[in-house]
Coordinates of N, CA, C and O in Angstrom, one line a residue:
M99 N -48.1 -15.8 60.2 CA -47.9 -15.4 61.6 C -49.2 -15.3 62.3 O -50.1 -14.6 61.8
R100 N -49.4 -15.9 63.4 CA -50.6 -15.9 64.1 C -50.6 -14.7 65.1 O -49.6 -14.4 65.7
Y101 N -51.7 -13.9 65.1 CA -51.7 -12.8 66.0 C -53.2 -12.5 66.4 O -54.1 -13.0 65.8
L102 N -53.3 -11.7 67.5 CA -54.6 -11.3 67.9 C -54.9 -9.9 67.3 O -54.3 -8.9 67.6
A103 N -55.9 -10.0 66.3 CA -56.3 -8.8 65.6 C -57.3 -8.1 66.4 O -58.0 -8.7 67.3
R104 N -57.5 -6.8 66.2 CA -58.5 -6.0 66.9 C -59.2 -5.0 66.1 O -58.6 -4.5 65.1
D105 N -60.4 -4.6 66.5 CA -61.1 -3.6 65.9 C -61.7 -2.7 67.0 O -62.7 -3.0 67.6
D106 N -60.9 -1.7 67.4 CA -61.3 -0.8 68.5 C -62.7 -0.3 68.4 O -63.4 -0.1 69.4
S107 N -63.2 -0.1 67.2 CA -64.5 0.5 67.0 C -65.7 -0.4 67.5 O -66.8 0.0 67.7
K108 N -65.4 -1.7 67.6 CA -66.4 -2.7 68.0 C -66.3 -2.9 69.5 O -67.2 -3.5 70.1
C109 N -65.3 -2.4 70.2 CA -65.1 -2.6 71.6 C -66.1 -1.8 72.5 O -66.3 -0.6 72.3
I110 N -66.8 -2.5 73.4 CA -67.8 -1.8 74.3 C -67.2 -1.7 75.7 O -68.0 -1.4 76.6
Q111 N -66.0 -2.0 75.9 CA -65.3 -1.8 77.1 C -65.9 -2.7 78.3 O -65.9 -2.3 79.4
C112 N -66.4 -3.9 77.9 CA -66.9 -4.8 78.9 C -65.8 -5.4 79.8 O -66.1 -5.9 80.8
K113 N -64.6 -5.5 79.2 CA -63.4 -6.0 79.9 C -63.5 -7.5 80.1 O -62.7 -8.0 80.9
A114 N -64.4 -8.2 79.4 CA -64.5 -9.7 79.5 C -63.2 -10.3 79.1 O -62.7 -11.3 79.7
C115 N -62.5 -9.7 78.1 CA -61.2 -10.2 77.6 C -60.1 -10.2 78.7 O -59.4 -11.1 78.9
E116 N -60.1 -9.0 79.4 CA -59.1 -8.9 80.5 C -59.3 -9.9 81.6 O -58.4 -10.6 82.1
E117 N -60.6 -10.1 81.9 CA -60.9 -11.1 83.0 C -60.5 -12.5 82.5 O -59.9 -13.3 83.3
K118 N -60.9 -12.9 81.3 CA -60.5 -14.2 80.8 C -59.0 -14.4 80.8 O -58.6 -15.5 81.2
C119 N -58.3 -13.4 80.3 CA -56.8 -13.6 80.2 C -56.2 -13.8 81.6 O -55.5 -14.7 81.8
S120 N -56.6 -12.9 82.5 CA -55.9 -13.0 83.9 C -56.4 -14.3 84.6 O -55.6 -14.9 85.3
T121 N -57.6 -14.7 84.5 CA -58.1 -15.9 85.2 C -57.5 -17.1 84.5 O -57.3 -18.1 85.2
T122 N -57.3 -17.1 83.2 CA -56.7 -18.2 82.5 C -55.2 -18.5 82.9 O -54.8 -19.6 83.2
Y123 N -54.5 -17.4 82.9 CA -53.0 -17.6 83.1 C -52.6 -17.3 84.5 O -51.5 -17.9 84.9
F124 N -53.3 -16.5 85.3 CA -52.8 -16.2 86.7 C -53.8 -16.7 87.7 O -53.6 -16.4 88.9
K125 N -54.9 -17.2 87.3 CA -56.0 -17.7 88.2 C -56.5 -16.7 89.2 O -57.0 -17.0 90.3
V126 N -56.5 -15.4 88.7 CA -57.1 -14.3 89.5 C -57.6 -13.3 88.5 O -57.1 -13.1 87.5
N127 N -58.8 -12.7 88.9 CA -59.4 -11.6 88.1 C -58.7 -10.3 88.4 O -59.1 -9.7 89.4
D128 N -57.7 -9.9 87.7 CA -56.9 -8.7 88.0 C -56.5 -8.1 86.6 O -55.6 -8.7 86.0
R129 N -57.0 -7.0 86.2 CA -56.7 -6.5 84.9 C -55.2 -6.2 84.8 O -54.6 -6.1 83.7
N130 N -54.5 -6.0 85.9 CA -53.0 -5.7 85.9 C -52.2 -7.0 85.5 O -51.1 -6.9 85.3
K131 N -52.9 -8.1 85.6 CA -52.3 -9.4 85.2 C -52.9 -9.9 83.9 O -52.9 -11.1 83.7
S132 N -53.4 -9.1 83.1 CA -54.0 -9.5 81.8 C -53.0 -9.0 80.7 O -52.5 -7.9 80.7
C133 N -52.8 -9.9 79.7 CA -52.0 -9.6 78.6 C -52.6 -8.6 77.6 O -52.0 -8.0 76.8
I134 N -53.9 -8.5 77.7 CA -54.7 -7.6 76.9 C -55.3 -6.6 77.8 O -55.7 -6.9 78.9
Q135 N -55.2 -5.3 77.4 CA -55.8 -4.3 78.3 C -56.7 -3.3 77.4 O -56.3 -2.9 76.3
I136 N -57.8 -3.0 78.0 CA -58.7 -2.1 77.4 C -58.5 -0.7 78.0 O -58.7 -0.5 79.2
N137 N -58.1 0.3 77.2 CA -57.9 1.6 77.7 C -58.8 2.6 77.0 O -59.6 2.2 76.1
E138 N -58.7 3.8 77.3 CA -59.5 4.8 76.7 C -58.6 5.9 76.1 O -57.7 6.4 76.8
K139 N -58.8 6.3 74.9 CA -58.0 7.4 74.3 C -59.0 8.3 73.6 O -59.8 7.9 72.7
D140 N -59.0 9.5 74.0 CA -59.8 10.5 73.4 C -61.3 10.1 73.5 O -62.1 10.3 72.6
G141 N -61.7 9.5 74.6 CA -63.1 9.1 74.9 C -63.5 7.8 74.1 O -64.7 7.5 74.2
K142 N -62.6 7.2 73.5 CA -62.9 6.0 72.7 C -62.1 4.8 73.2 O -61.0 5.0 73.7
P143 N -62.6 3.6 73.1 CA -61.9 2.4 73.6 C -60.6 2.2 72.7 O -60.6 2.4 71.5
E144 N -59.6 1.7 73.4 CA -58.3 1.4 72.7 C -57.9 0.0 73.3 O -57.6 -0.1 74.5
I145 N -57.7 -1.0 72.4 CA -57.3 -2.3 72.8 C -55.8 -2.4 72.7 O -55.3 -2.1 71.6
N146 N -55.1 -2.7 73.8 CA -53.7 -2.8 73.7 C -53.3 -4.3 73.9 O -53.6 -4.9 75.0
V147 N -52.6 -4.8 73.0 CA -52.2 -6.2 73.0 C -51.0 -6.4 72.1 O -50.9 -5.7 71.1
C148 N -50.2 -7.3 72.4 CA -49.0 -7.6 71.6 C -49.4 -8.0 70.2 O -50.2 -8.8 69.9
D149 N -48.7 -7.3 69.2 CA -48.9 -7.6 67.8 C -47.9 -8.6 67.2 O -47.9 -8.8 66.0
Q150 N -47.1 -9.2 68.1 CA -46.1 -10.2 67.6 C -45.1 -9.6 66.7 O -44.6 -10.3 65.8
C151 N -44.8 -8.3 66.8 CA -43.8 -7.7 65.9 C -42.4 -8.3 66.1 O -41.7 -8.3 65.1
G152 N -42.1 -8.7 67.3 CA -40.8 -9.3 67.5 C -39.7 -8.3 67.8 O -38.5 -8.7 67.9
E153 N -40.0 -7.1 67.9 CA -38.9 -6.1 68.2 C -38.2 -6.4 69.5 O -37.0 -6.1 69.7
C154 N -38.9 -7.0 70.4 CA -38.3 -7.4 71.7 C -37.3 -8.5 71.7 O -36.5 -8.6 72.6
I155 N -37.3 -9.3 70.6 CA -36.4 -10.4 70.5 C -35.0 -10.0 70.6 O -34.2 -10.6 71.4
D156 N -34.6 -9.0 69.9 CA -33.2 -8.6 69.8 C -32.7 -7.9 71.1 O -31.5 -7.8 71.3
I157 N -33.6 -7.3 71.8 CA -33.2 -6.5 73.0 C -32.9 -7.5 74.2 O -32.2 -7.1 75.2
C158 N -33.4 -8.7 74.2 CA -33.2 -9.6 75.4 C -31.8 -10.0 75.5 O -31.2 -10.7 74.6
P159 N -31.1 -9.7 76.6 CA -29.7 -10.0 76.7 C -29.4 -11.5 76.9 O -28.2 -11.9 76.7
V160 N -30.4 -12.3 77.3 CA -30.1 -13.7 77.5 C -30.8 -14.6 76.4 O -30.9 -15.8 76.6
M161 N -31.4 -14.0 75.4 CA -32.1 -14.6 74.3 C -33.2 -15.5 74.8 O -33.5 -16.6 74.4
A162 N -34.0 -15.0 75.8 CA -35.1 -15.7 76.4 C -36.4 -15.5 75.5 O -37.4 -16.2 75.7
I163 N -36.3 -14.6 74.6 CA -37.5 -14.2 73.8 C -37.2 -14.7 72.4 O -36.2 -14.4 71.7
T164 N -38.1 -15.6 71.9 CA -38.0 -16.2 70.5 C -39.4 -16.2 69.8 O -40.4 -15.9 70.5
R165 N -39.3 -16.5 68.6 CA -40.6 -16.7 67.8 C -40.8 -18.1 67.5 O -39.9 -18.8 67.1
D166 N -42.0 -18.6 67.8 CA -42.3 -20.1 67.6 C -42.6 -20.3 66.1 O -42.7 -19.4 65.3
K167 N -42.9 -21.5 65.8 CA -43.2 -21.9 64.4 C -44.5 -21.3 63.8 O -44.6 -21.2 62.6
K168 N -45.4 -20.8 64.7 CA -46.6 -20.1 64.3 C -46.4 -18.6 64.2 O -47.3 -17.9 63.8
G169 N -45.2 -18.1 64.5 CA -44.9 -16.7 64.5 C -45.2 -16.0 65.8 O -45.0 -14.8 65.8
V170 N -45.6 -16.7 66.8 CA -45.9 -16.1 68.1 C -44.6 -15.8 68.9 O -43.8 -16.7 69.0
V171 N -44.4 -14.6 69.4 CA -43.3 -14.3 70.2 C -43.5 -14.8 71.6 O -44.5 -14.5 72.2
R172 N -42.6 -15.6 72.1 CA -42.7 -16.2 73.4 C -41.5 -15.9 74.3 O -40.4 -15.7 73.8
I173 N -41.8 -15.9 75.6 CA -40.7 -15.7 76.6 C -40.5 -17.0 77.3 O -41.4 -17.6 77.9
N174 N -39.2 -17.5 77.3 CA -38.8 -18.7 78.0 C -38.5 -18.3 79.4 O -37.5 -17.8 79.7
K175 N -39.4 -18.6 80.3 CA -39.3 -18.2 81.7 C -38.1 -18.9 82.5 O -37.6 -18.4 83.5
K176 N -37.7 -20.0 81.9 CA -36.5 -20.7 82.5 C -35.2 -20.0 82.2 O -34.3 -20.1 83.0
I177 N -35.2 -19.3 81.1 CA -34.0 -18.5 80.8 C -34.0 -17.1 81.2 O -33.0 -16.5 81.6
C178 N -35.2 -16.5 81.2 CA -35.4 -15.1 81.6 C -34.8 -14.7 82.9 O -35.0 -15.5 83.9
V179 N -34.1 -13.6 83.0 CA -33.5 -13.2 84.2 C -34.2 -12.0 84.9 O -33.8 -11.5 85.9
G180 N -35.4 -11.6 84.3 CA -36.2 -10.6 84.9 C -35.6 -9.2 84.9 O -35.9 -8.4 85.7
C181 N -34.9 -8.9 83.8 CA -34.3 -7.6 83.7 C -35.3 -6.5 83.2 O -35.2 -5.3 83.4
F182 N -36.4 -7.0 82.6 CA -37.5 -6.2 82.1 C -37.1 -5.2 81.0 O -37.8 -4.2 80.8
M183 N -36.0 -5.4 80.4 CA -35.6 -4.6 79.3 C -36.6 -4.6 78.1 O -36.9 -3.6 77.5
C184 N -37.2 -5.8 77.9 CA -38.2 -5.9 76.9 C -39.5 -5.1 77.2 O -40.1 -4.5 76.3
V185 N -39.8 -4.9 78.5 CA -41.0 -4.1 78.8 C -40.7 -2.7 78.5 O -41.5 -2.0 77.9
G186 N -39.5 -2.2 78.9 CA -39.2 -0.8 78.6 C -39.0 -0.5 77.1 O -39.2 0.6 76.6
F187 N -38.6 -1.6 76.3 CA -38.3 -1.4 74.9 C -39.5 -1.5 74.0 O -39.5 -1.0 72.9
C188 N -40.6 -2.1 74.5 CA -41.8 -2.4 73.7 C -42.4 -1.0 73.3 O -43.0 -0.3 74.1
S189 N -42.4 -0.7 72.0 CA -42.9 0.6 71.5 C -44.4 0.6 71.6 O -45.0 1.7 71.6
K190 N -45.1 -0.5 71.7 CA -46.5 -0.5 71.8 C -47.0 -0.7 73.2 O -48.2 -0.7 73.5
L191 N -46.1 -0.8 74.2 CA -46.4 -0.9 75.6 C -47.3 -2.2 75.9 O -48.2 -2.2 76.7
S192 N -47.0 -3.2 75.1 CA -47.8 -4.5 75.2 C -47.1 -5.6 76.0 O -47.6 -6.6 76.2
M193 N -45.8 -5.3 76.3 CA -45.1 -6.3 77.2 C -45.4 -5.9 78.6 O -45.3 -4.7 79.0
R194 N -45.8 -6.8 79.4 CA -46.3 -6.5 80.7 C -45.4 -7.0 81.8 O -44.6 -7.9 81.6
Q195 N -45.6 -6.4 83.0 CA -44.9 -6.8 84.2 C -45.8 -6.5 85.4 O -46.6 -5.7 85.3
H196 N -45.6 -7.3 86.4 CA -46.3 -7.2 87.6 C -45.4 -7.6 88.8 O -44.6 -8.5 88.6
D197 N -45.5 -6.8 89.9 CA -44.6 -7.1 91.0 C -44.7 -8.5 91.6 O -43.7 -8.9 92.3
D198 N -45.7 -9.2 91.3 CA -45.9 -10.6 91.8 C -45.0 -11.6 91.1 O -44.8 -12.7 91.5
Y199 N -44.4 -11.2 89.9 CA -43.7 -12.1 89.1 C -42.3 -11.5 88.7 O -42.2 -10.3 88.5
I200 N -41.4 -12.4 88.6 CA -40.0 -12.0 88.2 C -39.8 -12.0 86.7 O -38.7 -11.5 86.3
E201 N -40.7 -12.4 86.0 CA -40.6 -12.4 84.5 C -41.7 -11.5 83.9 O -42.8 -11.4 84.4
P202 N -41.4 -10.9 82.8 CA -42.5 -10.2 82.0 C -43.5 -11.2 81.4 O -43.2 -12.4 81.4
F203 N -44.6 -10.7 80.9 CA -45.5 -11.6 80.3 C -46.2 -10.8 79.1 O -46.1 -9.6 79.1
K204 N -46.7 -11.5 78.2 CA -47.3 -10.9 77.0 C -48.3 -11.8 76.4 O -48.4 -13.0 76.7
C205 N -49.1 -11.3 75.4 CA -50.1 -12.1 74.7 C -49.4 -13.2 73.8 O -48.4 -12.9 73.2
I206 N -49.9 -14.4 73.9 CA -49.4 -15.4 73.0 C -50.4 -15.9 72.0 O -50.3 -17.0 71.5
A207 N -51.4 -15.0 71.7 CA -52.4 -15.3 70.7 C -53.1 -16.7 70.9 O -53.3 -17.4 70.0
C208 N -53.5 -16.9 72.2 CA -54.1 -18.2 72.5 C -55.6 -18.3 72.1 O -56.1 -19.4 72.1
D209 N -56.2 -17.2 71.9 CA -57.6 -17.1 71.4 C -58.6 -17.2 72.6 O -59.8 -17.1 72.3
M210 N -58.2 -17.3 73.8 CA -59.2 -17.4 74.9 C -60.0 -16.1 75.0 O -61.2 -16.1 75.2
C211 N -59.4 -14.9 74.9 CA -60.1 -13.7 75.1 C -61.1 -13.4 73.9 O -62.2 -12.9 74.2
S212 N -60.7 -13.8 72.7 CA -61.6 -13.6 71.6 C -62.9 -14.4 71.7 O -64.0 -14.0 71.2
K213 N -62.8 -15.6 72.4 CA -64.0 -16.4 72.6 C -65.0 -15.8 73.5 O -66.2 -16.1 73.4
V214 N -64.6 -14.9 74.4 CA -65.6 -14.2 75.3 C -65.9 -12.8 74.9 O -66.8 -12.2 75.5
C215 N -65.4 -12.3 73.8 CA -65.7 -11.0 73.3 C -67.1 -11.0 72.7 O -67.3 -11.7 71.7
P216 N -68.0 -10.2 73.2 CA -69.4 -10.3 72.7 C -69.6 -9.6 71.4 O -70.6 -9.8 70.7
T217 N -68.6 -8.7 71.0 CA -68.8 -8.0 69.7 C -67.9 -8.3 68.6 O -68.0 -7.8 67.5
G218 N -66.9 -9.2 68.9 CA -66.0 -9.6 67.8 C -64.9 -8.5 67.7 O -64.2 -8.4 66.6
A219 N -64.6 -7.7 68.7 CA -63.6 -6.7 68.6 C -62.2 -7.2 68.6 O -61.3 -6.6 68.1
I220 N -62.0 -8.4 69.1 CA -60.8 -9.1 69.0 C -60.9 -10.5 68.4 O -62.0 -11.2 68.7
Y221 N -60.0 -10.9 67.6 CA -60.1 -12.2 67.0 C -58.7 -12.7 66.5 O -57.8 -11.8 66.3
I222 N -58.5 -13.9 66.4 CA -57.3 -14.5 65.9 C -57.2 -14.4 64.4 O -58.2 -14.7 63.7
S223 N -56.1 -14.0 63.9 CA -55.9 -13.9 62.4 C -54.5 -14.3 62.1 O -53.7 -14.6 63.0
E224 N -54.2 -14.4 60.8 CA -52.9 -14.8 60.3 C -52.5 -13.8 59.3 O -53.3 -13.2 58.6
R225 N -51.2 -13.6 59.2 CA -50.6 -12.7 58.2 C -49.2 -13.2 57.9 O -48.6 -13.9 58.7
D226 N -48.8 -12.9 56.7 CA -47.4 -13.2 56.3 C -46.4 -12.4 57.1 O -46.7 -11.2 57.3
D227 N -45.3 -12.9 57.5 CA -44.3 -12.2 58.2 C -43.8 -11.0 57.5 O -43.7 -9.9 58.1
S228 N -43.6 -11.0 56.2 CA -43.2 -9.9 55.5 C -44.2 -8.8 55.5 O -43.9 -7.6 55.5
E229 N -45.5 -9.1 55.4 CA -46.6 -8.2 55.5 C -46.5 -7.4 56.8 O -46.7 -6.2 56.9
A230 N -46.3 -8.1 57.9 CA -46.2 -7.5 59.2 C -45.1 -6.5 59.3 O -45.2 -5.4 59.9
L231 N -44.0 -6.7 58.7 CA -42.8 -5.8 58.7 C -43.0 -4.6 57.9 O -42.5 -3.5 58.2
E232 N -43.8 -4.7 56.8 CA -44.0 -3.6 55.9 C -45.2 -2.7 56.3 O -45.2 -1.5 55.9
M233 N -46.1 -3.2 57.1 CA -47.3 -2.4 57.4 C -47.2 -1.7 58.8 O -46.7 -2.3 59.7
P234 N -47.6 -0.5 58.9 CA -47.7 0.1 60.3 C -48.8 -0.7 61.1 O -49.7 -1.2 60.5
S235 N -48.5 -0.8 62.4 CA -49.4 -1.6 63.2 C -50.9 -1.2 63.2 O -51.8 -2.0 63.3
E236 N -51.1 0.1 63.0 CA -52.5 0.6 63.0 C -53.2 0.0 61.8 O -54.4 -0.2 61.8
K237 N -52.6 -0.2 60.7 CA -53.2 -0.8 59.5 C -53.4 -2.3 59.7 O -54.4 -2.8 59.2
I238 N -52.5 -2.9 60.4 CA -52.7 -4.4 60.6 C -53.9 -4.7 61.5 O -54.6 -5.6 61.2
F239 N -54.0 -3.9 62.5 CA -55.0 -4.2 63.5 C -56.4 -3.5 63.3 O -57.4 -4.0 63.8
N240 N -56.4 -2.4 62.6 CA -57.7 -1.7 62.4 C -58.1 -1.9 61.0 O -58.1 -1.0 60.2
K241 N -58.6 -3.1 60.7 CA -59.0 -3.4 59.3 C -60.4 -2.8 59.0 O -61.2 -2.5 59.8

């Protein structure tokens, strides 16, 4: 399964990843339109991004959310009815919504943000699907 791994301890909060994500997919520099978000928790950086867990797949009433052959969870915008149940259901708060769009959006592990990260705090990695189900997300992402 392909996913965007992270190491919060390396993040310097430059937010280059947020800019790259929003300008790549929405053609505007707006952190609210970025699939990856850099927040602060207890005075330290916290990278929030979809871990491709797939919990949102079963909650979608029209089956617009599926996993592709690389293990990436994707939203089919042609099928999505914009109910945003997936946004409310996401336990990691990584499914995004913005008032400019009628569909939710999320990280698809495209690797664009990791290419601009000056410290290597985010990077594309692979893991076995069964490994992802057995491990808590904090262990998967904070190696």
